[in-house]
Tab-separated table of C-alpha atoms in Angstrom:
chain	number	residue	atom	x	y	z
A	152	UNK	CA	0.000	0.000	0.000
A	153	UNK	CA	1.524	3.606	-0.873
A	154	UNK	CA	-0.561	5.299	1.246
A	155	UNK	CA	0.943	8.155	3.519
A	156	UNK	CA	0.439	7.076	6.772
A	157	UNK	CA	0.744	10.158	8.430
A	158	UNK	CA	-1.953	11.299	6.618
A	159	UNK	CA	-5.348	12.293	8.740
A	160	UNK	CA	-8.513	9.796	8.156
A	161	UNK	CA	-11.657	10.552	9.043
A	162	UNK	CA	-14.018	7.831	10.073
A	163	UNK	CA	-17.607	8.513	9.871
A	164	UNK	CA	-20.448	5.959	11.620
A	165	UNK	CA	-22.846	6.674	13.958
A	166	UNK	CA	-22.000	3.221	16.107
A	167	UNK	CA	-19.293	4.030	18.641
A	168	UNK	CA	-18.258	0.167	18.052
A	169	UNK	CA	-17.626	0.693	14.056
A	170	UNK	CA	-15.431	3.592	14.707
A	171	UNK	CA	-13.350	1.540	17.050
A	172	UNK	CA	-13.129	-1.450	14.869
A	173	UNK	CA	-12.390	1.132	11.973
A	174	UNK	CA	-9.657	2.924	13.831
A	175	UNK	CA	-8.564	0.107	15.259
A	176	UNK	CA	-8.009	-1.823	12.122
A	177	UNK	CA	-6.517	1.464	10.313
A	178	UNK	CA	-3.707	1.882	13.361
A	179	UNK	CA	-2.670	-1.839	12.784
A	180	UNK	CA	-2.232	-1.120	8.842
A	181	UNK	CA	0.251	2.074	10.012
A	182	UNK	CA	-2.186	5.296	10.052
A	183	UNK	CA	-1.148	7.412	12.866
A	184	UNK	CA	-3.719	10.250	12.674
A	185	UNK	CA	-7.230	8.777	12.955
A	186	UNK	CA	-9.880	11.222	13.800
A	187	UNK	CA	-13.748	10.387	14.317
A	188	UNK	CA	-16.936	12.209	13.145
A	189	UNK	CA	-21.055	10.747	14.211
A	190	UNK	CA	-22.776	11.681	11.048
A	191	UNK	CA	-22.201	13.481	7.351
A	192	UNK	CA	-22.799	16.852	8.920
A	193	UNK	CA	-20.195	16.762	11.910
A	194	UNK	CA	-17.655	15.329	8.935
A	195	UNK	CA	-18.035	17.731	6.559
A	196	UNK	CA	-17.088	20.370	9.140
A	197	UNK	CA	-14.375	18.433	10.245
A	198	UNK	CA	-12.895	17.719	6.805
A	199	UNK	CA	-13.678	21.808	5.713
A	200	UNK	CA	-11.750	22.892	8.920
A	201	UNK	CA	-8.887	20.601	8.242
A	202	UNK	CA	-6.824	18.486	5.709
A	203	UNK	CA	-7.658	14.898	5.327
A	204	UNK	CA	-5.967	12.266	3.008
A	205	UNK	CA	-8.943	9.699	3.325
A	206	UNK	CA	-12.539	9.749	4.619
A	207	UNK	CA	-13.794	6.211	5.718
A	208	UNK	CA	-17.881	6.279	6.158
A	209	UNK	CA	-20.655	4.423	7.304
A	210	UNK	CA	-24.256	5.021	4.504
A	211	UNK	CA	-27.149	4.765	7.736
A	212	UNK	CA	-26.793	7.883	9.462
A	213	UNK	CA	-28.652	10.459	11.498
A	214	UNK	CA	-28.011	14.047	10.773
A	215	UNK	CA	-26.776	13.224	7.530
A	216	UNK	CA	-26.667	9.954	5.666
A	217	UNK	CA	-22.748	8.508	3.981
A	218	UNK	CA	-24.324	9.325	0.494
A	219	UNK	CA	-25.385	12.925	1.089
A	220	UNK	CA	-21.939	13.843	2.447
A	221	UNK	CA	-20.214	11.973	-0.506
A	222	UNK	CA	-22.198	13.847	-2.529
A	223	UNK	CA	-21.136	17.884	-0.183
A	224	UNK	CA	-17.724	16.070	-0.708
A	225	UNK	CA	-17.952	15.670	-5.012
A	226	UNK	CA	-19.305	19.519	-4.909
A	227	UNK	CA	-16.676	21.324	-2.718
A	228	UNK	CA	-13.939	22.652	-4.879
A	229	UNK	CA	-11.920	22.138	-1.663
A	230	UNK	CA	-12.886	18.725	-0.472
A	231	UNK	CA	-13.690	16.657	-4.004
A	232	UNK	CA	-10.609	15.186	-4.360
A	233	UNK	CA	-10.445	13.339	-1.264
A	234	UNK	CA	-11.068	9.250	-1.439
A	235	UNK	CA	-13.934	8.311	0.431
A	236	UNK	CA	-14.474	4.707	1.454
A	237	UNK	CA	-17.979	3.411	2.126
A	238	UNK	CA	-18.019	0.586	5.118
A	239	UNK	CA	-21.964	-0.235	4.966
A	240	UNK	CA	-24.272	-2.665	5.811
A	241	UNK	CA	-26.331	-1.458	2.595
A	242	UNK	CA	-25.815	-4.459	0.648
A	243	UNK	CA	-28.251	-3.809	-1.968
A	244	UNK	CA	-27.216	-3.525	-5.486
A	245	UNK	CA	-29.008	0.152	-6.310
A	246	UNK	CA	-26.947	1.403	-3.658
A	247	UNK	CA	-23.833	0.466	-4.538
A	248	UNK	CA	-25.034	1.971	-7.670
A	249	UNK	CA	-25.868	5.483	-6.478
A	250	UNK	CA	-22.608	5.255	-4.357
A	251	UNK	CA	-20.562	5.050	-7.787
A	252	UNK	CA	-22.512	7.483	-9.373
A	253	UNK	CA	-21.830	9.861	-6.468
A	254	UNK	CA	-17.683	9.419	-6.913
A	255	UNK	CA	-17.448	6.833	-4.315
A	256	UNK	CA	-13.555	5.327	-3.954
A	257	UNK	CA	-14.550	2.121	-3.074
A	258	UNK	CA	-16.789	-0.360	-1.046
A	259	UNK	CA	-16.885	-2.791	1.589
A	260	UNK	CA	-19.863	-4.220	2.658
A	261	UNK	CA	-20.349	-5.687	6.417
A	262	UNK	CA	-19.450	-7.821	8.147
A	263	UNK	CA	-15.665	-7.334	6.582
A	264	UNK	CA	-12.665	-8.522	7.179
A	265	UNK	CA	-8.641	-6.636	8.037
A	266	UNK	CA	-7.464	-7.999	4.579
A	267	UNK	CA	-10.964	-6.339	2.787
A	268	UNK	CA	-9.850	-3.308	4.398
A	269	UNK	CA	-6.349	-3.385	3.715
A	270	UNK	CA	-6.929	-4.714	-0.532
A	271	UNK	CA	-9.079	-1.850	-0.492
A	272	UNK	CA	-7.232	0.791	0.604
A	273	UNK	CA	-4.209	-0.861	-1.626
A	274	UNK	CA	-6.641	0.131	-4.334
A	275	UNK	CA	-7.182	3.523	-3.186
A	276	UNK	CA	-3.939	4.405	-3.053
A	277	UNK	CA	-2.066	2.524	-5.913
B	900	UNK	CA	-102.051	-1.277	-4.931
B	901	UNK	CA	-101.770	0.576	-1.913
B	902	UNK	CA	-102.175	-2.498	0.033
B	903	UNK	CA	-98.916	-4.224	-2.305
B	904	UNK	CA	-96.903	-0.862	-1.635
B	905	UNK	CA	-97.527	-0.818	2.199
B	906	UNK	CA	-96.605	-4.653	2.001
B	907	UNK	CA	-92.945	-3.799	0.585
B	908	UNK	CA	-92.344	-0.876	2.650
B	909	UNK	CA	-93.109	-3.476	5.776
B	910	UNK	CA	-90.690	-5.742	3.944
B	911	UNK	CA	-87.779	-2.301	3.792
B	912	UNK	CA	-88.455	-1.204	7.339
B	913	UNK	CA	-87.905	-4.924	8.171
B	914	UNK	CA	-84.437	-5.057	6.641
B	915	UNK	CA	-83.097	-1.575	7.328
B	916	UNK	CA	-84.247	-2.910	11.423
B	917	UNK	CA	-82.086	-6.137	10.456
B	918	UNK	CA	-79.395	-3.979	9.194
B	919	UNK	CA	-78.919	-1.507	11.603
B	920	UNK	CA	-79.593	-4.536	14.724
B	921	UNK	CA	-76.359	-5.905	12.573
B	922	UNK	CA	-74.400	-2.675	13.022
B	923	UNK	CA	-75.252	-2.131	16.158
B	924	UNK	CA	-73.550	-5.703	17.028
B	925	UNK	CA	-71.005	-5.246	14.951
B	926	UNK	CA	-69.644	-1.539	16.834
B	927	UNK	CA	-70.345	-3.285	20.301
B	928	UNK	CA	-68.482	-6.358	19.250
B	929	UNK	CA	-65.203	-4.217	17.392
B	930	UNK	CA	-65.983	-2.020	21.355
B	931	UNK	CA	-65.220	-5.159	23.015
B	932	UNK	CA	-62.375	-5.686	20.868
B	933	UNK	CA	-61.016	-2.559	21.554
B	934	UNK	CA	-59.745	-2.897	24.970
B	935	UNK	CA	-57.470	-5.860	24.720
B	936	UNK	CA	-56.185	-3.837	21.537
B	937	UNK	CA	-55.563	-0.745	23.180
B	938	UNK	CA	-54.108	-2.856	26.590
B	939	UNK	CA	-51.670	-4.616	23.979
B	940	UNK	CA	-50.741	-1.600	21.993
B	941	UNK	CA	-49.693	-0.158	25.666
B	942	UNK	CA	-47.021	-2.513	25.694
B	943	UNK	CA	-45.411	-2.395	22.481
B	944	UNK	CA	-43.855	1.202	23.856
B	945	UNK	CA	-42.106	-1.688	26.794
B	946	UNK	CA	-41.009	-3.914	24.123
B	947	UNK	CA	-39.313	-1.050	21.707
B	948	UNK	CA	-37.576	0.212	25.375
B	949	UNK	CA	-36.447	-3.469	25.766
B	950	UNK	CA	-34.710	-3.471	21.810
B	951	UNK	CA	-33.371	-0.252	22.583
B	952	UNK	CA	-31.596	-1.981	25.908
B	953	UNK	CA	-30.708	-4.606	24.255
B	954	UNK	CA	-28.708	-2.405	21.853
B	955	UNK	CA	-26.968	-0.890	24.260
B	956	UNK	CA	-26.714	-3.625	26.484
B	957	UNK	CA	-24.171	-5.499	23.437
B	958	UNK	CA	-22.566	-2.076	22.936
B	959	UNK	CA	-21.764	-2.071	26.406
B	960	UNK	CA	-20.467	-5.384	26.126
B	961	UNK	CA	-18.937	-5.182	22.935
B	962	UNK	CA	-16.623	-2.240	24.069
B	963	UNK	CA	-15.358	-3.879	27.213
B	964	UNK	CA	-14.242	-6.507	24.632
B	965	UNK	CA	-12.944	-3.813	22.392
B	966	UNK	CA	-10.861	-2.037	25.726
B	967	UNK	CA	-8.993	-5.559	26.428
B	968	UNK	CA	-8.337	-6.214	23.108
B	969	UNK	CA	-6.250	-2.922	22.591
B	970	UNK	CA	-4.760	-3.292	25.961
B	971	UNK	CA	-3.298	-6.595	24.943
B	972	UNK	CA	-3.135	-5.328	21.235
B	973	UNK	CA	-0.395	-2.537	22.806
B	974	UNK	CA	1.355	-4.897	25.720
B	975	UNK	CA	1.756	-7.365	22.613
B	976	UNK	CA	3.903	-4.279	20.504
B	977	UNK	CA	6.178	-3.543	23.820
B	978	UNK	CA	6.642	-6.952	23.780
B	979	UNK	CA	7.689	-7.971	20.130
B	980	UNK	CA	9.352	-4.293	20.480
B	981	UNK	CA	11.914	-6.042	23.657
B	982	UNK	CA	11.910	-9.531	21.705
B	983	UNK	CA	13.052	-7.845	18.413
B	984	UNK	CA	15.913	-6.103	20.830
B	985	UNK	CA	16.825	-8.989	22.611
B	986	UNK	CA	17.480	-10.314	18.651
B	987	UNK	CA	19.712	-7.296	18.130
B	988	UNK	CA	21.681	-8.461	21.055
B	989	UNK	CA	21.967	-11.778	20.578
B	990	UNK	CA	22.883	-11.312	16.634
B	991	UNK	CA	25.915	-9.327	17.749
B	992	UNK	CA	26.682	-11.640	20.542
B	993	UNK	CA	26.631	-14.483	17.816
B	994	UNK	CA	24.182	-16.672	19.841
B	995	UNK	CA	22.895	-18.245	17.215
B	996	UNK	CA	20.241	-20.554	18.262
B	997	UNK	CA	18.996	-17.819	20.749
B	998	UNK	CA	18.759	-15.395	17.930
B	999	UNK	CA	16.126	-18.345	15.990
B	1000	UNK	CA	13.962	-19.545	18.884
B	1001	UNK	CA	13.284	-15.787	20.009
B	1002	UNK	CA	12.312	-15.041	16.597
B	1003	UNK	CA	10.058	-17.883	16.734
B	1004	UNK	CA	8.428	-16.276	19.720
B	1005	UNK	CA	8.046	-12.861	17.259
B	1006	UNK	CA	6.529	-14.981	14.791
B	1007	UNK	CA	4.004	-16.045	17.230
B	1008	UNK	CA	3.107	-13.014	18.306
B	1009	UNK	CA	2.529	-12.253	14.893
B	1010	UNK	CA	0.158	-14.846	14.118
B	1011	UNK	CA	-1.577	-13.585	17.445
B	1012	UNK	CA	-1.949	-10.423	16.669
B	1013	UNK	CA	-3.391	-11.096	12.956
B	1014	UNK	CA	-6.011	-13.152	15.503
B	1015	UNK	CA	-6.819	-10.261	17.550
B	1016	UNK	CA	-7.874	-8.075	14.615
B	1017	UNK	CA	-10.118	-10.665	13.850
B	1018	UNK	CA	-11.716	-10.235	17.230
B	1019	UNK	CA	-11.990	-7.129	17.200
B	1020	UNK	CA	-13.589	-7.200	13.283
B	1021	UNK	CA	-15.943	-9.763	14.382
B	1022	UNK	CA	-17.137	-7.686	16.865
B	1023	UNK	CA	-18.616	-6.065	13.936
B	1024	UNK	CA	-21.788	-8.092	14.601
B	1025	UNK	CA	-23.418	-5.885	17.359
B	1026	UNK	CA	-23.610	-2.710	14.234
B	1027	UNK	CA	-25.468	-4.667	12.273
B	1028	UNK	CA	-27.382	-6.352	14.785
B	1029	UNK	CA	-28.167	-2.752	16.451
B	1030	UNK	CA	-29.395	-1.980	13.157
B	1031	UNK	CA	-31.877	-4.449	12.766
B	1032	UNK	CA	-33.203	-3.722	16.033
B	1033	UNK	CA	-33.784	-0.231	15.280
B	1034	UNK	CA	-35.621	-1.187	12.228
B	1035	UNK	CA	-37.848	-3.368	14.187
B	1036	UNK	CA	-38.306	-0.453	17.085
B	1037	UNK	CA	-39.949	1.893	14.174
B	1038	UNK	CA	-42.166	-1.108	13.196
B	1039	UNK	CA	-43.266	-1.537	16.528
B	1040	UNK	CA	-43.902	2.353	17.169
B	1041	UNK	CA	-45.977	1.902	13.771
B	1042	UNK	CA	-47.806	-0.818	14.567
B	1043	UNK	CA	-49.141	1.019	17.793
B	1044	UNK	CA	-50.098	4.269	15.816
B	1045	UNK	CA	-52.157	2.145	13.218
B	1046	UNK	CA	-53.496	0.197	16.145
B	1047	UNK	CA	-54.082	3.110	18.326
B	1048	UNK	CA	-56.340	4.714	15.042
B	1049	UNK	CA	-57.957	1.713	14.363
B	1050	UNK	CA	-59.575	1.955	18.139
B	1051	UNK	CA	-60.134	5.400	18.295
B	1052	UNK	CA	-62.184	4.762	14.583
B	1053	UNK	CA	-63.921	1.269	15.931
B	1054	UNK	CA	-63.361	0.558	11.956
B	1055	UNK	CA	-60.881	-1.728	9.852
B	1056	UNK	CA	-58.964	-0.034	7.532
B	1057	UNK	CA	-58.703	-2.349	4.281
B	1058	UNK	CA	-56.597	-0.891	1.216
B	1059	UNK	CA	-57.821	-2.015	-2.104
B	1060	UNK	CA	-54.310	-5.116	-2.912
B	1061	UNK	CA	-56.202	-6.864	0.802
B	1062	UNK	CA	-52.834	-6.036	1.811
B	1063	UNK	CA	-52.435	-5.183	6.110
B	1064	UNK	CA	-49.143	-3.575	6.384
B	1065	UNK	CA	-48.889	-0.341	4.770
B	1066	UNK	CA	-46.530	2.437	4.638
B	1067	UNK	CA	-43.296	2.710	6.764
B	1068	UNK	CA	-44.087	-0.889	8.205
B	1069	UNK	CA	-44.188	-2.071	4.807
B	1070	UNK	CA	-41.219	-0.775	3.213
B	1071	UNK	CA	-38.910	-1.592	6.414
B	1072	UNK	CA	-40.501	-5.114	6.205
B	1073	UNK	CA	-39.384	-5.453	2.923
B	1074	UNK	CA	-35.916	-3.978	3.585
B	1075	UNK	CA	-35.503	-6.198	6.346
B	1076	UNK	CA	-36.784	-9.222	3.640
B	1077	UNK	CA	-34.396	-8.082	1.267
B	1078	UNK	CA	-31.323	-7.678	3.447
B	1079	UNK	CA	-31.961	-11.692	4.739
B	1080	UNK	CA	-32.787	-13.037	1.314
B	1081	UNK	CA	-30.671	-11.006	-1.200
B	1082	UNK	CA	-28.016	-9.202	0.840
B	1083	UNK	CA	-24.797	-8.755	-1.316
B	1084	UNK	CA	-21.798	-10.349	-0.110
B	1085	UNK	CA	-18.578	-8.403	-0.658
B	1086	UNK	CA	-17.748	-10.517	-3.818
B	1087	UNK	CA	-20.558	-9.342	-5.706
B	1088	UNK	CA	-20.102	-5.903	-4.818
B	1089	UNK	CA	-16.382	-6.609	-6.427
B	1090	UNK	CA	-17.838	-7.707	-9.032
B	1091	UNK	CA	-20.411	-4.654	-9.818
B	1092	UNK	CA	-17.245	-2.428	-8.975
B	1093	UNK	CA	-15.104	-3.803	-11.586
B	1094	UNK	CA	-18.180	-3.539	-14.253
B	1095	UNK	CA	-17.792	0.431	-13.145
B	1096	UNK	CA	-14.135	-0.025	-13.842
B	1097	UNK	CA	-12.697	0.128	-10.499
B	1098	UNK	CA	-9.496	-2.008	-10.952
């Protein structure tokens, strides 16, 4: 994986327990800077406020759904080019769909696995 | 004539008595009916505060899991971080067999700690569970409202398919359907990926 690992990564899920397994998984493939966010909203302030190399999100959300801040993310001049990487337990075709069409990175569907993580992020960041 | 007409209108008054006798049974019986509905649509508010403990219960539990995991997740690094000195050591000290069984012990720990992420992914199961449960909480809270209504109107709401789940019952039903019967597993969302040309 070329990834900077220094870089900051946001990860984005209303479960306290996803964000841990997220982070948790992302500090054992080398990222050093992991930040959190609850929902869309609280993320897009986040990423506008600071620099991040890679936002990791959830789709189910209160506040604001994974979709609708991939989609703030495509529009901002500032923010567009960051890869986002969709960790959801929307398994359903369309929505993998409307997650393309929206400039998603890539997508892992739950329950997932270290390695899915990892190959994906490989992917990301060849 | 007269006589025939007065006969039907005897025969009318006789039904319309018939009918409304049948009406008036029929609002006492749905009445009766009523009560039981309205005691069991007071619990459903118990059972949704149940699911919602539930959630938090395994959250709860899930993140004690989480907390010793790291805990031996980071004792495990200071301790392949002294084994992997001790190996310095013992390389420039030339003990040779030393140097092989302690990296044995680093190889180990390896394998362990590939183990431990698997815990802690695993532990992925109380998201989606929580999920579900939520999903069922708004079907309960929607089942109460329709049941709630259907006292308060002493009528049966019927829509014209002779369907009895409508709206937001309905469509998180069907989610919930879906999800069991035609969930994608992460190999067919590969596969759609790499039809969008995602290498």
């Amino acid at each position: 994986m070329a990834a900077d690992l220094t870089m900051k990564v946001l990860v984005v899920d209303d479960m306290a327990t996803m964000r841990r397994i997220v982070k948790n998984i992302l500090k054992q493939l080398g990222f050093s800077q992991v930040e959190e966010a609850e929902n869309g909203a609280e993320a897009l302030q986040k990423l506008r406020a600071g620099t991040y190399g890679l936002v990791v999100s959830d789709w189910n959300m209160p506040v604001m759904t994974g979709i609708d801040m991939l989609r703030a993310i495509r529009s901002d001049e500032k923010l567009k080019a960051i890869p986002v990487l969709m960790v959801t337990a929307e398994a359903q075709q369309g929505n993998l769909i409307e997650a393309i069409q929206a400039g998603v990175s890539n997508y892992i569907v739950k329950p997932f696995t270290a390695e899915t993580m990892q190959e994906k992020l490989g992917k990301i960041f060849k | 004539m007269e006589t025939e007409a007065k006969g039907r209108l005897d025969i009318l008054y006789g039904e319309i008595g018939a009918l409304a006798r049948f009406v008036e049974n029929a609002m006492r019986a749905v009445s009766e009916v009523g009560r039981p509905l309205m005691e069991s649509s007071a619990q459903i508010p118990t059972v949704a505060s149940h699911l919602t403990d539930l959630v938090r219960m395994t959250e709860d539990g899930v993140m004690e899991v989480m907390r010793l995991t790291e805990l031996i997740q980071d004792s495990r690094a200071a301790v392949m971080g002294e084994c992997r000195a001790v190996v310095e050591s013992l390389r420039e000290s030339r003990h040779v067999t030393l140097v092989g069984r302690v990296e044995r012990v680093i190889a180990d720990l390896n394998e362990d700690e590939r183990r431990l992420t698997e815990i802690m992914t695993a532990l992925s199961f109380q998201d989606l569970v929580a999920q579900r449960v939520k999903k069922l909480v708004v079907i309960l809270e929607d089942v109460r409202e329709k049941l709630v209504k259907l006292v308060v109107e002493f009528g049966i709401q019927h829509n014209e398919n002779g369907g009895t789940t409508e709206g937001k019952t309905k469509e998180i039903l069907r989610q919930l359907e879906q999800s069991e019967n035609s969930a994608m597993k992460q190999h067919a969302a590969d596969e759609i990926l790499t039809r969008f040309g995602f290498q």
